[in-house]
Steps between C-alpha positions, in 0.01 A plus 500: 500500500547296816254573781551392860230582748380437849160518664438760771808550723280701738325173582833311502415328171827591336693178457714547192434232238781285365590667174635341186831616366471823307458468125825540311592850389600444142447699180235251382308504832556865582515623857263373764359756741473358851212654698413450868134553593357522853182638646682657796855639468655362817879531514554123534312443174672784315839366617406152376403639159832684473692186604309306231613747232184707455548796269161657585281472809125570503289531815200672655338464844603839638216697334770761438518563872124564492544798735757755383590846622670776301872512573485168688357252251357164601417460869498118483573221253335208684823302449871553573568691179645850557220760489662695213457190279128455573406577140653551162827407339813470713763231535580223743870418520547638150200317349214716365189457711148631443251506787151577376271706723215293357131572506379394843555585863559309820183355651616644835511859373299507182609843377799667337660835569708660222547160335269465202419151371715396206534234236863475394615470141869425460676516166799269484777567251791280405831606645760631263844340534625834638245475788647177634798492735 
């Protein structure tokens, strides 16, 4: 597994680190899963992860929208992520992305509406050759 992460893009602490070349994908080494991790899923960071070859993106920050309404969904994301991607599994430019609603709330509005706290458990499975391409 190869992890690339940034600090909090919401506070403009999202300079991408210089990354080493990916590990070789050979039968003896197996495949290497490249994962991008960011506190806040700002588009510029997600785009950088995709450009770097991420195959999975993990983020939080949005508190799942924190305030949701039936039929509308998240009212805000507190970043430039589309509101419909404020929580859960979706994709960014074809790369699977999970945004956890997390456990807390914004200090500016310390409550949630129709967005229960969550701890996310993802199960990753190896791709079959028929899944690729």
